[in-house]
Backbone as JSON, one array per atom type, in Angstrom:
{
  "sequence": "XXXXXXXXXXXXXXXXXXXXXXXXXXXXXXXXXXXXXXXXXXXXXXXXXXXXXXXXXXXXXXXXXXXXXXXXXXXXXXXXXXXXXXXXXXXXXXXXXXXXXXXXXXXXXXXXXXXXXXXXXXXXXXXXXXXXXXXXXXXXXXXXXXXXXXXXXXXXXXXXXXXXXXXXXXXXXXXXXXXXXXXXXXXXXXXXXX",
  "N": [[-5.67, -10.21, -7.77], [-5.0, -13.57, -9.25], [-4.03, -14.73, -12.31], [-3.48, -17.17, -14.32], [-1.45, -16.88, -16.6], [-0.05, -14.26, -15.16], [1.05, -15.97, -12.92], [2.43, -17.56, -13.86], [4.84, -15.8, -15.08], [5.6, -14.94, -13.0], [7.36, -16.99, -12.11], [10.05, -16.25, -12.53], [12.29, -14.89, -10.04], [13.81, -13.03, -7.88], [17.13, -13.83, -6.45], [18.09, -13.24, -3.77], [20.63, -13.18, -3.75], [22.16, -10.9, -5.92], [21.43, -12.65, -8.31], [18.97, -14.04, -10.81], [16.56, -16.43, -9.75], [14.95, -19.23, -11.58], [12.35, -20.4, -11.2], [11.33, -22.59, -12.64], [13.36, -24.51, -13.21], [14.1, -27.0, -13.59], [12.9, -30.08, -14.84], [11.36, -31.42, -12.88], [10.67, -29.19, -11.26], [9.05, -27.69, -12.75], [6.71, -29.54, -12.74], [5.9, -29.56, -10.49], [4.77, -26.91, -10.0], [3.17, -26.88, -11.99], [1.17, -28.54, -10.87], [0.5, -27.22, -8.28], [-0.3, -24.57, -9.66], [-3.07, -25.94, -10.41], [-5.51, -25.4, -10.38], [-5.94, -22.76, -11.48], [-5.36, -23.69, -14.3], [-7.51, -24.99, -14.9], [-9.42, -23.6, -14.71], [-9.26, -21.79, -16.92], [-9.29, -23.93, -18.87], [-11.7, -24.65, -18.5], [-12.79, -27.11, -17.09], [-11.22, -30.2, -15.24], [-7.71, -30.32, -14.9], [-5.43, -32.42, -15.82], [-2.22, -33.02, -14.96], [1.21, -32.69, -16.35], [4.39, -33.93, -16.9], [6.2, -33.49, -18.25], [6.38, -30.65, -19.45], [8.02, -28.76, -19.21], [10.11, -26.99, -21.49], [8.18, -25.84, -22.95], [6.62, -24.43, -21.39], [8.7, -22.62, -20.22], [9.3, -21.05, -22.56], [6.8, -19.94, -23.18], [6.56, -18.31, -21.33], [8.53, -16.66, -21.81], [7.47, -15.12, -23.68], [5.06, -13.86, -22.71], [6.29, -12.4, -20.73], [7.43, -10.66, -22.47], [5.72, -9.17, -23.67], [4.04, -8.69, -21.15], [6.5, -6.62, -20.65], [6.34, -4.86, -22.58], [3.42, -4.04, -22.26], [3.58, -1.66, -19.99], [5.28, -0.35, -20.78], [5.95, 3.16, -21.52], [7.53, 3.0, -19.03], [10.24, 1.17, -17.42], [10.84, -2.21, -18.09], [10.98, -5.48, -16.15], [13.94, -5.81, -14.37], [14.91, -8.37, -14.46], [15.19, -9.89, -17.14], [14.97, -7.58, -19.07], [17.03, -7.54, -20.76], [17.15, -9.57, -22.37], [14.55, -9.93, -23.84], [12.26, -11.53, -25.79], [11.44, -10.35, -29.21], [8.67, -7.97, -29.25], [6.61, -8.78, -30.97], [6.79, -11.11, -32.2], [6.71, -12.81, -29.37], [3.8, -12.21, -29.42], [2.76, -13.65, -31.88], [3.41, -16.19, -30.96], [1.76, -16.61, -28.16], [-0.62, -15.88, -29.66], [-0.85, -18.01, -31.0], [-0.5, -20.3, -29.57], [-2.93, -20.3, -27.85], [-4.73, -20.32, -29.64], [-4.48, -23.14, -30.28], [-5.74, -24.63, -28.59], [-8.5, -24.76, -28.34], [-11.74, -24.27, -27.8], [-14.58, -22.47, -26.04], [-17.83, -23.52, -26.29], [-21.37, -22.86, -26.57], [-24.0, -24.81, -25.81], [-27.33, -25.64, -25.79], [-29.93, -27.44, -24.77], [-33.17, -28.24, -25.8], [-34.88, -28.61, -23.82], [-33.92, -27.42, -21.87], [-31.95, -25.17, -19.85], [-29.33, -22.72, -21.11], [-25.8, -23.82, -21.19], [-22.54, -23.97, -21.19], [-19.68, -25.7, -23.22], [-16.62, -27.34, -23.09], [-14.55, -27.43, -25.96], [-12.43, -28.89, -27.51], [-9.2, -28.93, -29.14], [-7.71, -30.7, -29.15], [-5.88, -33.19, -27.28], [-3.8, -33.69, -25.94], [-1.9, -32.88, -22.79], [0.26, -30.86, -22.55], [-0.14, -28.95, -24.85], [-2.39, -28.05, -23.81], [-2.1, -27.08, -21.61], [0.03, -25.2, -22.23], [-1.63, -23.88, -24.08], [-3.55, -22.84, -22.61], [-1.92, -20.73, -20.99], [-1.71, -19.34, -22.93], [-4.62, -18.48, -23.59], [-4.75, -17.03, -21.03], [-3.0, -14.83, -20.88], [-3.49, -13.26, -22.9], [-6.63, -12.8, -22.1], [-5.97, -11.23, -19.76], [-3.91, -9.4, -21.01], [-5.86, -7.65, -22.72], [-7.52, -7.16, -21.12], [-9.21, -4.73, -18.6], [-7.51, -4.76, -16.06], [-4.55, -4.54, -17.42], [-3.33, -1.99, -17.53], [-3.33, -1.23, -15.25], [-0.7, -2.8, -14.52], [2.45, -3.58, -13.47], [6.2, -3.32, -13.39], [8.09, -3.69, -10.48], [10.53, -1.39, -9.64], [12.37, -1.7, -7.41], [15.89, -2.68, -6.8], [16.88, -5.31, -6.59], [14.61, -6.64, -7.5], [12.74, -8.09, -9.7], [10.12, -8.82, -10.26], [6.81, -8.6, -11.78], [3.92, -6.33, -11.17], [0.42, -5.68, -9.74], [-0.5, -2.18, -9.7], [-2.03, -1.27, -6.79], [-2.73, 1.21, -6.05], [-2.58, 4.13, -6.47], [-0.22, 5.59, -5.63], [1.11, 3.62, -5.07], [4.54, 1.94, -5.62], [6.31, -0.06, -5.14], [6.5, -3.77, -5.62], [5.74, -5.0, -2.92], [5.3, -4.34, 0.28], [8.2, -5.09, 1.31], [9.95, -4.75, -0.76], [9.63, -2.09, -1.19], [10.71, -1.19, 1.49], [13.62, -1.83, 1.45], [14.52, -0.43, -0.8], [14.14, 2.02, 0.64], [15.85, 1.82, 2.56], [18.27, 1.75, 1.3], [18.4, 4.15, -0.38], [18.94, 5.47, 2.03], [21.35, 4.55, 2.9], [22.74, 5.42, 0.74], [22.9, 8.42, 0.65], [23.88, 8.82, 3.45], [26.11, 7.92, 2.93], [27.17, 8.98, 1.02], [27.28, 7.09, -1.84]],
  "CA": [[-6.02, -11.15, -8.21], [-4.2, -14.16, -10.07], [-4.43, -15.52, -13.44], [-2.49, -18.57, -15.08], [-0.29, -15.59, -17.06], [0.62, -13.47, -13.96], [1.6, -17.07, -12.07], [3.84, -17.95, -14.96], [5.41, -14.56, -15.25], [6.0, -14.63, -11.36], [8.14, -17.99, -12.23], [11.72, -15.9, -12.28], [12.34, -14.31, -8.73], [15.66, -12.24, -7.62], [17.43, -14.92, -5.62], [18.89, -12.77, -2.87], [22.4, -13.11, -3.95], [22.0, -10.39, -6.87], [21.04, -13.12, -9.62], [17.74, -14.69, -10.77], [16.34, -17.81, -9.99], [14.15, -19.73, -12.26], [11.57, -21.59, -10.69], [11.39, -24.01, -13.38], [14.97, -24.97, -13.34], [14.35, -28.47, -13.56], [11.71, -30.44, -14.98], [10.27, -31.61, -11.75], [9.85, -27.6, -10.52], [7.9, -27.44, -13.73], [5.86, -30.07, -12.53], [5.46, -28.87, -8.88], [4.52, -25.53, -10.42], [1.59, -27.27, -12.7], [0.29, -29.05, -9.7], [0.18, -26.04, -7.68], [-1.47, -23.71, -9.96], [-3.77, -26.64, -11.67], [-7.08, -24.57, -10.02], [-5.85, -21.59, -12.68], [-5.55, -23.78, -15.49], [-8.84, -25.58, -14.88], [-10.27, -22.17, -14.51], [-9.07, -21.1, -18.07], [-10.05, -24.91, -19.46], [-13.0, -24.81, -18.35], [-12.31, -28.27, -16.77], [-10.33, -29.97, -14.43], [-6.38, -30.86, -15.65], [-4.77, -33.47, -15.59], [-0.81, -32.31, -15.19], [2.09, -33.54, -16.93], [5.62, -33.8, -16.32], [7.27, -32.71, -19.08], [5.94, -29.45, -20.07], [8.97, -27.85, -18.49], [10.48, -26.26, -22.21], [6.94, -25.13, -23.38], [6.33, -23.27, -20.34], [9.75, -21.71, -20.46], [9.25, -20.47, -23.94], [5.77, -19.08, -23.72], [6.63, -17.6, -20.3], [9.45, -15.65, -22.2], [6.66, -14.42, -24.57], [4.27, -13.66, -21.45], [7.08, -11.64, -19.81], [7.91, -9.92, -23.25], [4.27, -8.62, -23.48], [4.11, -7.45, -20.12], [7.05, -5.26, -20.64], [5.44, -3.79, -23.7], [2.64, -3.47, -21.43], [4.32, -1.44, -18.89], [6.49, 1.09, -21.61], [7.55, 3.57, -21.51], [8.48, 2.39, -17.97], [11.07, 0.13, -18.1], [10.18, -3.56, -17.87], [11.54, -6.3, -15.06], [15.35, -5.83, -14.83], [15.43, -9.87, -14.61], [15.17, -10.26, -18.41], [14.91, -6.85, -20.16], [18.19, -7.56, -21.72], [17.0, -10.47, -23.17], [13.36, -10.43, -24.3], [11.78, -11.45, -27.43], [10.73, -9.4, -30.07], [7.27, -8.25, -28.8], [5.5, -9.22, -32.22], [6.88, -12.71, -31.77], [5.58, -13.41, -28.62], [2.09, -11.76, -29.52], [2.58, -14.85, -32.07], [3.79, -17.33, -29.91], [0.91, -16.45, -27.48], [-1.69, -16.11, -30.0], [-0.51, -19.52, -31.84], [-1.06, -21.27, -27.94], [-4.3, -20.38, -27.22], [-5.64, -21.06, -30.63], [-4.15, -24.62, -30.28], [-6.46, -24.83, -27.32], [-9.58, -25.37, -28.33], [-12.74, -23.26, -27.2], [-16.13, -23.5, -24.77], [-19.09, -23.67, -27.1], [-22.59, -22.89, -26.06], [-24.56, -25.96, -25.6], [-28.55, -25.37, -25.18], [-30.81, -28.59, -25.15], [-34.75, -28.18, -26.32], [-35.98, -28.76, -22.71], [-33.09, -27.06, -20.73], [-31.09, -24.04, -19.81], [-27.79, -22.81, -22.23], [-24.32, -24.11, -20.99], [-21.19, -24.03, -22.11], [-18.88, -26.95, -23.2], [-15.39, -27.81, -23.66], [-14.46, -28.37, -27.07], [-10.98, -29.02, -27.51], [-8.65, -29.45, -30.48], [-6.18, -31.86, -28.64], [-6.0, -33.98, -25.62], [-2.4, -33.29, -25.22], [-1.9, -31.8, -21.7], [1.4, -29.59, -23.03], [-0.89, -28.33, -25.89], [-3.77, -28.17, -22.84], [-1.01, -26.32, -20.63], [0.26, -23.98, -22.93], [-2.86, -22.98, -24.42], [-4.23, -22.37, -21.23], [-1.34, -19.99, -20.26], [-1.87, -18.18, -23.75], [-5.65, -17.52, -23.5], [-5.1, -16.38, -19.79], [-2.6, -13.7, -20.96], [-4.87, -13.15, -24.1], [-7.79, -12.42, -21.57], [-5.03, -10.3, -18.78], [-3.69, -7.75, -21.39], [-7.15, -7.29, -23.23], [-8.81, -6.68, -19.97], [-9.16, -3.56, -17.91], [-6.4, -4.9, -15.47], [-3.23, -4.37, -18.16], [-3.35, -0.37, -17.84], [-2.73, -1.61, -13.63], [0.21, -3.53, -14.27], [3.97, -2.1, -13.42], [7.28, -4.01, -13.14], [8.99, -2.99, -9.57], [11.21, -0.54, -9.67], [13.36, -2.16, -6.5], [16.84, -2.51, -7.37], [16.9, -6.42, -6.95], [13.34, -6.89, -8.07], [12.56, -8.84, -10.36], [8.66, -8.8, -10.32], [5.38, -7.48, -12.48], [2.69, -6.63, -10.41], [-0.74, -4.49, -10.82], [-0.57, -1.07, -9.01], [-3.62, -1.43, -6.1], [-3.21, 2.45, -5.47], [-1.72, 5.4, -7.71], [0.85, 6.04, -4.86], [2.01, 2.21, -5.15], [5.5, 2.12, -6.38], [7.0, -1.63, -5.48], [5.28, -5.03, -5.34], [5.48, -5.39, -1.81], [6.44, -3.61, 1.23], [9.38, -5.45, 1.85], [11.14, -4.12, -1.64], [9.95, -0.34, -0.67], [11.69, -0.6, 2.93], [14.75, -2.4, 1.06], [14.67, 0.54, -1.26], [13.95, 3.25, 1.27], [16.99, 1.74, 3.58], [19.46, 1.94, -0.24], [18.96, 5.15, -0.25], [19.54, 6.24, 3.25], [22.35, 4.73, 2.6], [23.29, 5.89, -0.2], [22.92, 9.53, 1.09], [24.45, 9.23, 4.49], [27.73, 7.17, 2.35], [27.85, 9.45, -0.84], [27.58, 6.68, -3.0]],
  "C": [[-4.58, -11.66, -9.29], [-4.77, -14.8, -11.04], [-3.19, -16.04, -13.69], [-1.24, -17.68, -15.57], [0.86, -15.32, -15.9], [1.51, -14.59, -13.36], [2.78, -17.26, -12.91], [4.97, -16.75, -14.82], [6.4, -14.52, -13.77], [7.35, -15.82, -11.11], [10.06, -17.45, -12.05], [11.64, -14.75, -11.15], [14.0, -13.9, -8.89], [15.85, -13.83, -6.48], [18.32, -14.62, -4.34], [20.31, -12.4, -2.65], [22.84, -11.96, -5.26], [21.45, -11.32, -8.1], [19.39, -13.4, -9.51], [17.88, -15.84, -10.47], [15.04, -18.06, -10.33], [13.54, -20.73, -11.63], [11.02, -22.62, -11.22], [12.51, -24.34, -14.5], [14.73, -26.56, -14.13], [12.26, -29.01, -13.96], [10.26, -30.93, -13.63], [9.82, -30.3, -11.02], [9.01, -27.31, -11.17], [6.37, -28.04, -13.49], [5.52, -29.71, -11.46], [4.6, -27.25, -9.4], [3.16, -25.66, -10.87], [1.12, -27.81, -11.86], [-0.48, -27.9, -8.92], [-0.61, -24.91, -8.37], [-2.77, -24.69, -11.11], [-4.91, -25.75, -11.49], [-6.86, -23.75, -11.33], [-5.76, -22.47, -13.91], [-6.64, -24.54, -15.96], [-9.61, -24.07, -15.25], [-10.19, -21.45, -16.31], [-9.79, -22.28, -19.09], [-11.53, -25.2, -19.65], [-13.5, -26.45, -17.62], [-11.4, -28.99, -16.05], [-9.29, -30.25, -15.51], [-5.98, -31.54, -14.91], [-3.23, -33.06, -15.47], [-0.07, -33.16, -15.9], [3.4, -33.14, -16.46], [6.4, -33.53, -16.98], [6.77, -31.46, -20.13], [6.68, -28.28, -19.73], [9.48, -26.75, -19.88], [9.26, -25.15, -22.6], [6.64, -24.43, -22.77], [7.29, -22.59, -20.01], [9.09, -20.83, -21.88], [7.97, -20.12, -23.97], [5.74, -18.08, -22.18], [7.85, -16.48, -20.78], [8.32, -14.72, -23.21], [5.74, -13.69, -23.82], [4.97, -11.82, -21.07], [7.46, -10.41, -20.92], [6.69, -8.83, -23.52], [4.05, -7.99, -22.4], [5.13, -6.17, -19.94], [7.17, -4.08, -21.53], [4.39, -3.24, -22.95], [2.93, -2.23, -20.44], [4.77, -0.21, -19.5], [5.39, 1.84, -21.19], [8.34, 3.23, -20.31], [8.89, 1.44, -18.08], [10.61, -1.29, -17.36], [10.93, -4.2, -16.62], [13.17, -6.23, -15.72], [15.97, -7.51, -15.22], [15.34, -10.64, -16.03], [14.61, -9.3, -19.03], [16.27, -6.97, -20.75], [17.93, -8.44, -22.7], [15.44, -11.04, -23.94], [13.17, -10.46, -25.54], [11.23, -10.78, -27.72], [8.87, -9.26, -29.46], [6.27, -8.94, -29.89], [5.55, -10.64, -32.16], [6.38, -12.99, -30.76], [4.37, -13.04, -28.91], [1.67, -13.2, -30.85], [2.24, -16.4, -31.82], [2.45, -17.4, -28.5], [-0.46, -16.51, -28.29], [-2.01, -17.64, -30.86], [-1.49, -20.72, -30.56], [-2.56, -21.15, -27.56], [-5.04, -20.96, -28.25], [-5.38, -22.65, -30.93], [-5.07, -25.46, -29.43], [-7.68, -25.39, -27.53], [-10.53, -24.12, -27.67], [-14.11, -23.95, -26.32], [-17.03, -22.89, -26.08], [-20.27, -23.53, -26.33], [-23.32, -24.07, -26.85], [-25.94, -25.77, -25.0], [-29.85, -26.4, -25.68], [-32.38, -28.06, -25.16], [-35.19, -27.82, -24.96], [-34.99, -28.27, -21.52], [-32.5, -25.63, -20.72], [-29.53, -24.15, -20.75], [-26.9, -23.38, -20.84], [-23.45, -24.16, -21.7], [-20.46, -25.45, -22.15], [-17.97, -26.98, -23.69], [-15.74, -28.06, -24.85], [-13.37, -28.02, -27.63], [-10.2, -29.43, -29.15], [-7.53, -29.86, -30.35], [-6.94, -32.05, -27.36], [-4.45, -33.95, -25.01], [-1.86, -32.48, -23.9], [-0.81, -31.21, -21.77], [0.86, -29.1, -23.95], [-1.87, -27.76, -25.05], [-2.9, -27.04, -22.17], [-0.6, -24.94, -21.21], [-0.64, -23.22, -23.41], [-3.41, -22.66, -23.45], [-3.43, -20.95, -20.71], [-1.61, -18.65, -21.4], [-3.06, -17.32, -23.73], [-5.71, -16.62, -21.99], [-4.25, -14.85, -20.06], [-3.21, -12.78, -22.33], [-5.81, -12.19, -23.11], [-6.83, -11.16, -20.51], [-4.88, -9.08, -19.72], [-4.86, -6.98, -22.54], [-7.69, -6.77, -22.28], [-8.26, -5.51, -19.71], [-7.88, -3.86, -16.54], [-4.94, -4.02, -15.65], [-2.75, -2.77, -17.89], [-2.78, -0.49, -15.93], [-1.2, -2.17, -13.77], [1.85, -3.04, -14.28], [4.98, -3.39, -13.03], [7.98, -3.4, -12.11], [10.32, -2.84, -10.06], [12.99, -0.95, -8.85], [14.58, -2.31, -7.15], [17.18, -4.09, -7.48], [15.63, -7.73, -7.02], [13.13, -7.48, -9.3], [10.94, -9.06, -11.26], [7.66, -8.06, -11.32], [4.46, -7.66, -11.14], [1.8, -5.74, -10.87], [-0.89, -3.62, -9.41], [-1.88, -1.01, -8.15], [-3.96, 0.51, -5.88], [-2.42, 3.08, -5.99], [-0.39, 6.03, -6.88], [1.91, 4.72, -4.87], [3.07, 2.01, -6.1], [6.01, 0.86, -6.45], [5.83, -2.63, -5.43], [5.04, -5.26, -4.03], [6.4, -4.33, -1.02], [7.99, -3.67, 1.77], [10.67, -4.93, 0.55], [10.68, -2.17, -1.22], [10.88, -0.54, 0.52], [12.62, -0.88, 2.01], [15.02, -0.82, 0.16], [15.25, 1.78, -0.56], [15.43, 3.06, 1.94], [18.25, 1.93, 2.67], [19.77, 3.28, -0.12], [18.84, 6.03, 0.81], [20.87, 5.83, 3.23], [23.65, 4.99, 2.01], [23.55, 7.58, 0.17], [24.06, 9.81, 2.13], [26.01, 8.57, 4.28], [28.36, 7.76, 1.36], [27.83, 8.45, -1.82], [26.09, 6.72, -3.75]]
}
């Protein structure tokens, strides 16, 4: 399952050297991300999305809110190690996501006298940055209020910073590679007494 909010939360990754890589580090990175996820944006908006090149700052802010709400959703388990020490307050995150979704607009029902009911987009704005951030907000609301929220986990692997959806009750890590890395680390610690 991939939602826009989930995809945005995944723009923070382990860099392979013990640090964190931000996939939205530059405006060009953000524009590439928007282009790659235009179909998810269009899914939320109910219409095609024409991307924007100046959305980086807003995307980073709303990503912080989404990751803070994801951390709240996985509690009492630990949050992702990428930003657990600098998450924004959950109340502020909630207000930010709700405000973003509210600025977006909504779909409305249209039912012609001689036709079948259809939905049409009734936006509050045509500003592409507002639409993009609003789509992320709406996606986060739908995900966090939906049935998949209870499956949300933060990967406990030492160098992983991802959130994932647990597919099986025995699933501990986001991917087999994280599981393998953790098993190797445990084996090393046992053998070398560390």
